[in-house]
Amino acid sequence: MRATANPFKPTAGGEPPLLIGRSKIIRDFEKGLDNGVGAPGRIMLITGPRGTGKTVLLTVFGDKARDRKWDVIEETASEGLCERLVNELRNKDRLLDRLSIRPSISLSGASISLGEAELSPKRMPETLRNAMSERLDLLGKHHAGLLISIDETQAAQRSDLIALATAIQHQIRERRDIAIVFAGLPQMVSDLFNDDVITFLRRAKTNVLTDIPIADVQDALGRTFRTSGMTISEDQLHTAAQATEGYPYMIQLVGYHIWDVADMRDSDIVSDRDVHDGLAEARIDLDNAVCIPELHGLSRNDRAYLEAMAQSDTPSATSDIARRMGKTNNYAATYRKRLLDAYVIKETERGEVDFAVPFLREYLQRQR
Ligand SMILES: Nc1ncnc2c1ncn2[C@@H]1O[C@H](COP(=O)(O)OP(=O)(O)OP(=O)(O)O)[C@@H](O)[C@H]1O
Ligand SMILES: [Mg+2]
């Protein structure tokens, strides 16, 4: 019998039916928790382009920590980050709930309201540090640790990161059971962590979420289709897996749309036509969610540079791009730098440039 609900999850942060290709990083994180204070996995940086699975991974990390009876605070970087952290750290209701303790005395007020002075930018590092220490004191009595995860770190304010880094560093020096994970777009490393004040975070290992091997994609797609009661051939799976290029968001889109097209025919056997139509739908969604927004903020000349790059199916040298644009090398170098800074393109080991945004080359080629 075919399941009624589509098992694929092509939504931001949506947990996929099978989390492919991330077992090593999850293991590293778990080792960090289990190996005690000072273990390398206790401070982690996770980067990768949009749609590579950073948010999903933070959710998994949170679950792994909760499995070990750790307390977990999950935040997204935006204005007021430290203030929100302080409030969560001081929320006693949440803590007691977490530790499954029924309060023997009634606590007046779940969270202590803070004076404005405490939350002033100048006092924030100290306020955050104290709130963290108090929380860790309480948790320590129950042999529980604290995980803090920060998503979209590239959007953090520098002052917030400094306060947070200083507070964490203090706790680690005091040998407290704490772990922190920062996830964000690749620019977070160069923009925020290459900063003298945050040197201690610079020593943390950066995990870059890379493409998933096609064979693993094929295997996972096959298992998900079959578990949901759909029959699909290895040839069809191969075509579908190839089309994803190992990009996590595209894996979900491709699976979702092929499943959906077959489902609309009321069939539990996927046809070649379903694969073809599903892939076309997936590409439209991908263009709208990734390529079009990425190009939106760029100037006409930036785009001309990218179009010149897209004339080749492989990385290009700046001199070749300049020639294709009919411009000087100097002119092209200006746009090269702008696009590198925006992480739309990346430099290869040979000094050539390639697209950093998944499927942008194909999109531009189709627009021609
Ligand atoms: N390891 C994986 N295997 C299969 N699918 C995945 C994997 N990781 C993420 N996905 C899917 O990819 C999509 C994007 O995941 P997620 O929102 O976590 O990415 P992100 O890196 O946080 O993106 P953004 O930078 O836009 O916030 C989701 O649909 C999710 O289900
Ligand atoms: Mg995300």
PDB file of N, CA, C and O in Angstrom, residues 146-176:
ATOM      1  N   LEU A 146      25.111  21.885  29.153  1.00  0.00           N
ATOM      2  CA  LEU A 146      24.322  22.881  28.414  1.00  0.00           C
ATOM      3  C   LEU A 146      24.861  23.016  26.991  1.00  0.00           C
ATOM      4  O   LEU A 146      26.051  23.254  26.796  1.00  0.00           O
ATOM      5  N   LEU A 147      23.957  22.831  26.029  1.00  0.00           N
ATOM      6  CA  LEU A 147      24.306  23.088  24.624  1.00  0.00           C
ATOM      7  C   LEU A 147      23.619  24.370  24.168  1.00  0.00           C
ATOM      8  O   LEU A 147      22.415  24.541  24.375  1.00  0.00           O
ATOM      9  N   ILE A 148      24.414  25.250  23.555  1.00  0.00           N
ATOM     10  CA  ILE A 148      23.829  26.442  22.936  1.00  0.00           C
ATOM     11  C   ILE A 148      24.102  26.349  21.442  1.00  0.00           C
ATOM     12  O   ILE A 148      25.247  26.139  21.033  1.00  0.00           O
ATOM     13  N   SER A 149      23.057  26.465  20.625  1.00  0.00           N
ATOM     14  CA  SER A 149      23.300  26.490  19.182  1.00  0.00           C
ATOM     15  C   SER A 149      22.788  27.800  18.602  1.00  0.00           C
ATOM     16  O   SER A 149      21.735  28.300  18.984  1.00  0.00           O
ATOM     17  N   ILE A 150      23.596  28.354  17.703  1.00  0.00           N
ATOM     18  CA  ILE A 150      23.269  29.636  17.072  1.00  0.00           C
ATOM     19  C   ILE A 150      23.197  29.417  15.562  1.00  0.00           C
ATOM     20  O   ILE A 150      24.193  29.034  14.933  1.00  0.00           O
ATOM     21  N   ASP A 151      22.036  29.659  14.987  1.00  0.00           N
ATOM     22  CA  ASP A 151      21.857  29.511  13.541  1.00  0.00           C
ATOM     23  C   ASP A 151      21.987  30.887  12.876  1.00  0.00           C
ATOM     24  O   ASP A 151      21.862  31.910  13.556  1.00  0.00           O
ATOM     25  N   GLU A 152      22.241  30.889  11.575  1.00  0.00           N
ATOM     26  CA  GLU A 152      22.356  32.144  10.796  1.00  0.00           C
ATOM     27  C   GLU A 152      23.387  33.086  11.419  1.00  0.00           C
ATOM     28  O   GLU A 152      23.175  34.306  11.487  1.00  0.00           O
ATOM     29  N   THR A 153      24.501  32.515  11.851  1.00  0.00           N
ATOM     30  CA  THR A 153      25.514  33.308  12.555  1.00  0.00           C
ATOM     31  C   THR A 153      26.040  34.476  11.725  1.00  0.00           C
ATOM     32  O   THR A 153      26.452  35.496  12.275  1.00  0.00           O
ATOM     33  N   GLN A 154      26.009  34.331  10.385  1.00  0.00           N
ATOM     34  CA  GLN A 154      26.515  35.432   9.534  1.00  0.00           C
ATOM     35  C   GLN A 154      25.757  36.739   9.800  1.00  0.00           C
ATOM     36  O   GLN A 154      26.268  37.812   9.516  1.00  0.00           O
ATOM     37  N   ALA A 155      24.555  36.637  10.374  1.00  0.00           N
ATOM     38  CA  ALA A 155      23.762  37.841  10.631  1.00  0.00           C
ATOM     39  C   ALA A 155      23.994  38.396  12.038  1.00  0.00           C
ATOM     40  O   ALA A 155      23.352  39.370  12.425  1.00  0.00           O
ATOM     41  N   ALA A 156      24.886  37.794  12.788  1.00  0.00           N
ATOM     42  CA  ALA A 156      25.092  38.237  14.167  1.00  0.00           C
ATOM     43  C   ALA A 156      25.784  39.595  14.216  1.00  0.00           C
ATOM     44  O   ALA A 156      26.565  39.942  13.332  1.00  0.00           O
ATOM     45  N   GLN A 157      25.487  40.333  15.268  1.00  0.00           N
ATOM     46  CA  GLN A 157      26.199  41.580  15.478  1.00  0.00           C
ATOM     47  C   GLN A 157      27.511  41.245  16.166  1.00  0.00           C
ATOM     48  O   GLN A 157      27.569  40.348  17.005  1.00  0.00           O
ATOM     49  N   ARG A 158      28.525  42.001  15.782  1.00  0.00           N
ATOM     50  CA  ARG A 158      29.850  41.715  16.301  1.00  0.00           C
ATOM     51  C   ARG A 158      29.870  41.763  17.839  1.00  0.00           C
ATOM     52  O   ARG A 158      30.440  40.893  18.484  1.00  0.00           O
ATOM     53  N   SER A 159      29.178  42.752  18.405  1.00  0.00           N
ATOM     54  CA  SER A 159      29.194  42.893  19.867  1.00  0.00           C
ATOM     55  C   SER A 159      28.547  41.673  20.533  1.00  0.00           C
ATOM     56  O   SER A 159      28.997  41.215  21.585  1.00  0.00           O
ATOM     57  N   ASP A 160      27.514  41.131  19.921  1.00  0.00           N
ATOM     58  CA  ASP A 160      26.868  39.941  20.480  1.00  0.00           C
ATOM     59  C   ASP A 160      27.822  38.748  20.458  1.00  0.00           C
ATOM     60  O   ASP A 160      27.906  37.977  21.418  1.00  0.00           O
ATOM     61  N   LEU A 161      28.526  38.606  19.345  1.00  0.00           N
ATOM     62  CA  LEU A 161      29.450  37.469  19.245  1.00  0.00           C
ATOM     63  C   LEU A 161      30.586  37.586  20.235  1.00  0.00           C
ATOM     64  O   LEU A 161      31.027  36.590  20.817  1.00  0.00           O
ATOM     65  N   ILE A 162      31.045  38.807  20.428  1.00  0.00           N
ATOM     66  CA  ILE A 162      32.140  39.002  21.381  1.00  0.00           C
ATOM     67  C   ILE A 162      31.666  38.639  22.790  1.00  0.00           C
ATOM     68  O   ILE A 162      32.334  37.905  23.514  1.00  0.00           O
ATOM     69  N   ALA A 163      30.478  39.123  23.157  1.00  0.00           N
ATOM     70  CA  ALA A 163      29.943  38.808  24.485  1.00  0.00           C
ATOM     71  C   ALA A 163      29.788  37.302  24.657  1.00  0.00           C
ATOM     72  O   ALA A 163      30.163  36.724  25.680  1.00  0.00           O
ATOM     73  N   LEU A 164      29.261  36.660  23.630  1.00  0.00           N
ATOM     74  CA  LEU A 164      29.020  35.228  23.699  1.00  0.00           C
ATOM     75  C   LEU A 164      30.337  34.450  23.776  1.00  0.00           C
ATOM     76  O   LEU A 164      30.495  33.553  24.611  1.00  0.00           O
ATOM     77  N   ALA A 165      31.264  34.823  22.916  1.00  0.00           N
ATOM     78  CA  ALA A 165      32.553  34.124  22.904  1.00  0.00           C
ATOM     79  C   ALA A 165      33.266  34.290  24.239  1.00  0.00           C
ATOM     80  O   ALA A 165      33.837  33.336  24.779  1.00  0.00           O
ATOM     81  N   THR A 166      33.212  35.480  24.790  1.00  0.00           N
ATOM     82  CA  THR A 166      33.889  35.734  26.063  1.00  0.00           C
ATOM     83  C   THR A 166      33.251  34.899  27.172  1.00  0.00           C
ATOM     84  O   THR A 166      33.958  34.309  28.002  1.00  0.00           O
ATOM     85  N   ALA A 167      31.920  34.852  27.174  1.00  0.00           N
ATOM     86  CA  ALA A 167      31.221  34.095  28.217  1.00  0.00           C
ATOM     87  C   ALA A 167      31.551  32.599  28.112  1.00  0.00           C
ATOM     88  O   ALA A 167      31.833  31.951  29.113  1.00  0.00           O
ATOM     89  N   ILE A 168      31.536  32.082  26.909  1.00  0.00           N
ATOM     90  CA  ILE A 168      31.815  30.658  26.710  1.00  0.00           C
ATOM     91  C   ILE A 168      33.253  30.335  27.115  1.00  0.00           C
ATOM     92  O   ILE A 168      33.522  29.340  27.793  1.00  0.00           O
ATOM     93  N   GLN A 169      34.152  31.210  26.690  1.00  0.00           N
ATOM     94  CA  GLN A 169      35.553  30.977  27.012  1.00  0.00           C
ATOM     95  C   GLN A 169      35.753  30.892  28.526  1.00  0.00           C
ATOM     96  O   GLN A 169      36.473  30.041  29.027  1.00  0.00           O
ATOM     97  N   HIS A 170      35.048  31.765  29.220  1.00  0.00           N
ATOM     98  CA  HIS A 170      35.118  31.762  30.676  1.00  0.00           C
ATOM     99  C   HIS A 170      34.631  30.420  31.234  1.00  0.00           C
ATOM    100  O   HIS A 170      35.274  29.834  32.110  1.00  0.00           O
ATOM    101  N   GLN A 171      33.514  29.939  30.731  1.00  0.00           N
ATOM    102  CA  GLN A 171      32.951  28.678  31.242  1.00  0.00           C
ATOM    103  C   GLN A 171      33.898  27.504  30.969  1.00  0.00           C
ATOM    104  O   GLN A 171      34.024  26.596  31.791  1.00  0.00           O
ATOM    105  N   ILE A 172      34.521  27.547  29.812  1.00  0.00           N
ATOM    106  CA  ILE A 172      35.423  26.447  29.472  1.00  0.00           C
ATOM    107  C   ILE A 172      36.644  26.469  30.385  1.00  0.00           C
ATOM    108  O   ILE A 172      37.099  25.436  30.861  1.00  0.00           O
ATOM    109  N   ARG A 173      37.113  27.673  30.642  1.00  0.00           N
ATOM    110  CA  ARG A 173      38.253  27.803  31.553  1.00  0.00           C
ATOM    111  C   ARG A 173      37.884  27.271  32.949  1.00  0.00           C
ATOM    112  O   ARG A 173      38.695  26.679  33.635  1.00  0.00           O
ATOM    113  N   GLU A 174      36.640  27.490  33.322  1.00  0.00           N
ATOM    114  CA  GLU A 174      36.155  26.993  34.625  1.00  0.00           C
ATOM    115  C   GLU A 174      35.781  25.514  34.584  1.00  0.00           C
ATOM    116  O   GLU A 174      35.208  24.996  35.530  1.00  0.00           O
ATOM    117  N   ARG A 175      36.048  24.893  33.442  1.00  0.00           N
ATOM    118  CA  ARG A 175      35.798  23.461  33.241  1.00  0.00           C
ATOM    119  C   ARG A 175      34.325  23.082  33.449  1.00  0.00           C
ATOM    120  O   ARG A 175      33.996  22.080  34.071  1.00  0.00           O
ATOM    121  N   ARG A 176      33.458  23.894  32.886  1.00  0.00           N
ATOM    122  CA  ARG A 176      32.028  23.606  32.956  1.00  0.00           C
ATOM    123  C   ARG A 176      31.610  22.742  31.772  1.00  0.00           C
ATOM    124  O   ARG A 176      32.219  22.788  30.705  1.00  0.00           O
TER     125      ARG A 176
END
